[in-house]
Short mmCIF file of C-alpha atoms and ligand atoms in Angstrom, two decimals:
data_model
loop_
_atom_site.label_atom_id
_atom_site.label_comp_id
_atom_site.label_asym_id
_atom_site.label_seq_id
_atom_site.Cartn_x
_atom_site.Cartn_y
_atom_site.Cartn_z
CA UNK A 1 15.81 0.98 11.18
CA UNK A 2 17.50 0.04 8.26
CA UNK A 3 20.73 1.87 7.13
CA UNK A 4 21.30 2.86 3.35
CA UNK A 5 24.09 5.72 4.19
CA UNK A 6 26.08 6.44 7.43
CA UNK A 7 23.95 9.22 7.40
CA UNK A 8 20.15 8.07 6.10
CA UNK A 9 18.21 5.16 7.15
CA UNK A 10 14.74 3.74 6.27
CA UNK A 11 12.65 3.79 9.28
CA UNK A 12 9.35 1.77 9.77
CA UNK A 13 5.85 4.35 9.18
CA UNK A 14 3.54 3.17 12.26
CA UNK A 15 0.05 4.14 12.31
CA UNK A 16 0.75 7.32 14.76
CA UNK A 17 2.87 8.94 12.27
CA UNK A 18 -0.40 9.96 9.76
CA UNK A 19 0.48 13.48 11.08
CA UNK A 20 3.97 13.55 10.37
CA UNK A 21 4.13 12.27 6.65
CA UNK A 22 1.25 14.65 5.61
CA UNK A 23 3.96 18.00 7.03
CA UNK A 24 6.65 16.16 5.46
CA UNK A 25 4.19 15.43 1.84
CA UNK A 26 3.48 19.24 1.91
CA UNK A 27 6.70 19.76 2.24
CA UNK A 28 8.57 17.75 -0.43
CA UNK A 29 6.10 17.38 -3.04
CA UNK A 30 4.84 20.66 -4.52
CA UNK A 31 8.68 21.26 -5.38
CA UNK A 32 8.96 18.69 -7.75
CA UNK A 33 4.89 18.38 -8.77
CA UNK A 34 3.05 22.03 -8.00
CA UNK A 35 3.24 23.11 -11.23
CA UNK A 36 0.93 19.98 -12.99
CA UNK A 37 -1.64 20.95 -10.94
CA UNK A 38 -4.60 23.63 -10.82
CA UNK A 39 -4.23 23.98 -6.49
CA UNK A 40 -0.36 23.08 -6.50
CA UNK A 41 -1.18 19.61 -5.52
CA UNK A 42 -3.29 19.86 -2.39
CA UNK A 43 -6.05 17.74 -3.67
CA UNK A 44 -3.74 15.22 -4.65
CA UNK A 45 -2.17 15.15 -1.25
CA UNK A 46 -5.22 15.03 0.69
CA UNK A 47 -6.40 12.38 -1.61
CA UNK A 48 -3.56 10.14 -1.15
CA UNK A 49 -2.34 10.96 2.23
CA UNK A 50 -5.88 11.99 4.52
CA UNK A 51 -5.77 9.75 7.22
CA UNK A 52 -8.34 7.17 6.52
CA UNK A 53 -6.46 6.09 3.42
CA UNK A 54 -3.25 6.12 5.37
CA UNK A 55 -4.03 3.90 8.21
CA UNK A 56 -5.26 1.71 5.09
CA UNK A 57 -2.22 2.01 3.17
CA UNK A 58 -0.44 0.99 7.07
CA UNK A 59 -2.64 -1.92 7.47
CA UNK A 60 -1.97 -3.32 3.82
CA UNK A 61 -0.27 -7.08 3.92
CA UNK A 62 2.76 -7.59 2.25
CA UNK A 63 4.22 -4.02 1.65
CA UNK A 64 6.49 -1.80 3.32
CA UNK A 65 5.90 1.67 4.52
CA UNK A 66 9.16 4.16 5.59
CA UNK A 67 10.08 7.46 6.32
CA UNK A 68 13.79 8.55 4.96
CA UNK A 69 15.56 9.47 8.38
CA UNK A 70 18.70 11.49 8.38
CA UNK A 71 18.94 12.09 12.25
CA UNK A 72 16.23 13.02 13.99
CA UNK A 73 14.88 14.58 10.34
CA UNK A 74 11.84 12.93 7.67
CA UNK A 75 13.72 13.39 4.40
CA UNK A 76 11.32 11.38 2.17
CA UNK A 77 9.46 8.30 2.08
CA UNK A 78 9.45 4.76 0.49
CA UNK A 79 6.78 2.33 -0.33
CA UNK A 80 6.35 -0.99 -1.81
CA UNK A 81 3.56 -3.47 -2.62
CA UNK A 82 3.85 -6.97 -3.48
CA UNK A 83 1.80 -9.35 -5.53
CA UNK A 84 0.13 -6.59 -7.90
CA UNK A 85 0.25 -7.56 -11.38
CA UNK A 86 1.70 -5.60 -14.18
CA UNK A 87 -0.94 -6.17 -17.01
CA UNK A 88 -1.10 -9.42 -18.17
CA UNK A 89 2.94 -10.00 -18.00
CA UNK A 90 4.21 -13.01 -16.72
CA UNK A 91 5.78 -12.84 -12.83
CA UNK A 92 5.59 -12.67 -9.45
CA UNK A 93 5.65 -8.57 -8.66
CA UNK A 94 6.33 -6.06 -6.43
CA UNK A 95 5.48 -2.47 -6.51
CA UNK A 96 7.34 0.93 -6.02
CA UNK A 97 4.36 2.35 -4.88
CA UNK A 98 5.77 5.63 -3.45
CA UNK A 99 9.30 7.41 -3.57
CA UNK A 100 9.82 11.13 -2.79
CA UNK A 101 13.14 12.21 -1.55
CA UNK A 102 13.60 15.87 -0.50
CA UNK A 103 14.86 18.37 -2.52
CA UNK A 104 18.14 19.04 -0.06
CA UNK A 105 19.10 15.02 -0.81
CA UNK A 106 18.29 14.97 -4.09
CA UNK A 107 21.27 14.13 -6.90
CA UNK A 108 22.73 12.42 -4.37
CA UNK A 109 23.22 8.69 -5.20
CA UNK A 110 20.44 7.86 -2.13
CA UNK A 111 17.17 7.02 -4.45
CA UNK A 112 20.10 4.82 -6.36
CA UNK A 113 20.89 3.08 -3.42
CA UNK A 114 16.98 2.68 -2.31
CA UNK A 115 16.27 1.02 -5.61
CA UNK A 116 19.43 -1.46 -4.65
CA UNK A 117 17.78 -2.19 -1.83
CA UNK A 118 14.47 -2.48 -2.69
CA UNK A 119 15.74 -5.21 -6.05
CA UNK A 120 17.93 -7.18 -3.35
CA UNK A 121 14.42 -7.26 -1.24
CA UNK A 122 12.32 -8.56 -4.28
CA UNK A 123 14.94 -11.27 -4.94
CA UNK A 124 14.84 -12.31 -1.06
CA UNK A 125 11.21 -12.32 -1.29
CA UNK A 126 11.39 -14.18 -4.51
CA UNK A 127 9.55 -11.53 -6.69
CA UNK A 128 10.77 -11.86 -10.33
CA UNK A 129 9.29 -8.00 -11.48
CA UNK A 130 9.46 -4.89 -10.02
CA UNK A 131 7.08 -2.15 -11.43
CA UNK A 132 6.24 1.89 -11.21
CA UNK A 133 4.42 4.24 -12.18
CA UNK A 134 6.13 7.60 -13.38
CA UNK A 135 5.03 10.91 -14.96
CA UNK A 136 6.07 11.30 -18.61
CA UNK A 137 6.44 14.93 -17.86
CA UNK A 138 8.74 14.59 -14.57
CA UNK A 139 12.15 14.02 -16.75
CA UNK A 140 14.23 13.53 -13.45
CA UNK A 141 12.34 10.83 -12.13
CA UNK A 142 11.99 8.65 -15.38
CA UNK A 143 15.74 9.80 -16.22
CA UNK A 144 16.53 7.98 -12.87
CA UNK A 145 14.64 4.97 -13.38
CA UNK A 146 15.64 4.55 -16.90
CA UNK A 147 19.54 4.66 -15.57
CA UNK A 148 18.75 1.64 -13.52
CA UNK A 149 17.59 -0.73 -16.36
CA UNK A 150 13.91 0.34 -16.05
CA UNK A 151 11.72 -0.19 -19.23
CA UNK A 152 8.49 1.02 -20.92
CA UNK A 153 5.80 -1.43 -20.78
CA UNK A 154 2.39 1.18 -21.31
CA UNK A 155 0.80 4.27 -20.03
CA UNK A 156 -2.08 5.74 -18.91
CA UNK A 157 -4.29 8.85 -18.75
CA UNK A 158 -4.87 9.87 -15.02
CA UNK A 159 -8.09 11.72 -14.54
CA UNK A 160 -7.97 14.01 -11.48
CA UNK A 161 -9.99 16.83 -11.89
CA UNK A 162 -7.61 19.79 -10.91
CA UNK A 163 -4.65 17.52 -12.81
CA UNK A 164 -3.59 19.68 -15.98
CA UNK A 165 -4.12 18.28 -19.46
CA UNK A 166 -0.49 18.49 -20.23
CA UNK A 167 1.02 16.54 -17.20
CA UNK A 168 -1.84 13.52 -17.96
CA UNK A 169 0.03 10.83 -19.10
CA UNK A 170 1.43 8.39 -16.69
CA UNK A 171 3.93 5.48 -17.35
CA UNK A 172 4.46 1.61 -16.31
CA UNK A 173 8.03 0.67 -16.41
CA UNK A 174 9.12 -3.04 -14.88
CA UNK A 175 12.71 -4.30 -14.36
CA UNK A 176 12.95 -8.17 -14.31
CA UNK A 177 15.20 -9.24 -11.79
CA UNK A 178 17.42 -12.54 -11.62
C1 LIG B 201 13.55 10.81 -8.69
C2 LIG B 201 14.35 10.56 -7.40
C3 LIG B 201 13.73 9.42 -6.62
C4 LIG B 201 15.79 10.16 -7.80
O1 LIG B 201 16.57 9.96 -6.64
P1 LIG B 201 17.99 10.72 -6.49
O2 LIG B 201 18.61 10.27 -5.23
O3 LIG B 201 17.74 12.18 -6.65
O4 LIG B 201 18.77 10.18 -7.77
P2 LIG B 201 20.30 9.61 -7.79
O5 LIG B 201 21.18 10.69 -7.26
O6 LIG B 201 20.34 8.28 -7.12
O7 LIG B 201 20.52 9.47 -9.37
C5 LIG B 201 20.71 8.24 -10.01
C6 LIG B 201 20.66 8.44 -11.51
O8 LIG B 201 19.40 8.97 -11.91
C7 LIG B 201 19.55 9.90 -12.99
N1 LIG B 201 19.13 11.22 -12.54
C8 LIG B 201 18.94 11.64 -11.26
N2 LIG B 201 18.50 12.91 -11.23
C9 LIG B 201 18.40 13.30 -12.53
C10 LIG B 201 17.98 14.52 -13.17
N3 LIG B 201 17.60 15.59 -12.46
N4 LIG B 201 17.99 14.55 -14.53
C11 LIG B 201 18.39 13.49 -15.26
N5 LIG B 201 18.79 12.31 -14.69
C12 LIG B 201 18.78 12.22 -13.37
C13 LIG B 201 21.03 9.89 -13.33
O9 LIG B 201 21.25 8.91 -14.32
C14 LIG B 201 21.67 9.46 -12.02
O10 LIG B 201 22.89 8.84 -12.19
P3 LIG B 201 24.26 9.73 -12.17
O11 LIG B 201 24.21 10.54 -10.90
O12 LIG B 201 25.32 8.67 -12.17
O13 LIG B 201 24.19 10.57 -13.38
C15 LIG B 201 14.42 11.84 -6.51
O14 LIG B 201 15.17 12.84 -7.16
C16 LIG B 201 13.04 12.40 -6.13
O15 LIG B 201 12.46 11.95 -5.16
N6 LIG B 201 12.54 13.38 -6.92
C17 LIG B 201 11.29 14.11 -6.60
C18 LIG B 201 10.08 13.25 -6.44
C19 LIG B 201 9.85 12.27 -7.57
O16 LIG B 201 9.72 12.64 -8.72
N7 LIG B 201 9.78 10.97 -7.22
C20 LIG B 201 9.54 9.91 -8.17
C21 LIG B 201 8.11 9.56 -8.18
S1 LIG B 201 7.81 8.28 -9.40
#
């Protein structure tokens, strides 16, 4: 367990808990995401989360997998990748692959203090870029990264069927570190 609050803490994903972060997905991302999609989001979910792509994601070398713990509670999750490239920048990278906090902890300071953490891990681990991938259309989100020194570097079109033509456009934003 790793502490970021008196109160939250990351704690390790293991491949039992498949169950556990699909409830907690349905739970915390249709508020902040139902509305770009056709089904609020449950082919998405399914898509990302079913459990043959999760024990994958588990199994994956040199990331990080966690569950946001306040108590005995799953208030969001984090994950990072290392080593995948950002175009054809210069660097050695690591990915925020996933980062949903709850709407009940939102505004709170705690996806602030997750990105500390996550920077002071990339330097540790010698990693000179960290990278993302955010919706154009999800202002709080690239609001928040943009506050921490987070810049444009392209974007893309995603393509999922049910995905509505107005929420489309995805960006890459990289901070270097030192
Ligand atoms: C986006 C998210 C990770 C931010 O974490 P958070 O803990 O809510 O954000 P913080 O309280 O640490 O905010 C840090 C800074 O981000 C910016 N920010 C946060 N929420 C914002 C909002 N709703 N609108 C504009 N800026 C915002 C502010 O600059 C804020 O600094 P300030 O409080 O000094 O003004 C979190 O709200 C979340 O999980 N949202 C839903 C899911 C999602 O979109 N995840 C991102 C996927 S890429």
């Amino acid at each position: 367990m790793i502490p970021l609050t008196p109160e939250i803490a990351l704690c390790a994903i293991e491949e039992q808990d498949g169950e556990a972060l699909r409830a907690l997905m349905r739970r915390i991302y249709p508020p902040a995401y139902a509305h770009y999609w056709e089904d609020a989001g449950r082919s998405y979910l399914d898509s990302q989360y079913n459990q043959q792509q999760f024990l994958k994601d588990c199994k994956q070398e040199n990331a990080g997998y966690y569950f946001l713990c306040q108590g005995s509670e799953k208030v969001g999750i984090f994950r990072w990748v290392g080593g995948l490239p950002l175009g054809a920048m210069e660097g050695a990278f690591l990915k925020i692959h996933r980062l949903y906090l709850a709407p009940e902890i939102q505004g709170q300071g705690i996806g602030k203090l997750l990105m500390r953490w996550a920077e002071q891990l990339a330097r540790e681990q010698k990693y000179s870029v960290l990278w993302l991938d955010v919706m154009n259309k999800q202002p709080q989100a690239f609001e928040f990264y943009k506050s921490l020194g987070y810049q444009y570097y392209t974007h893309c079109e995603l393509n999922f069927e049910k995905l509505y033509k107005d929420y489309r456009t995805m960006s890459q934003l990289y901070k270097r570190i030192t």
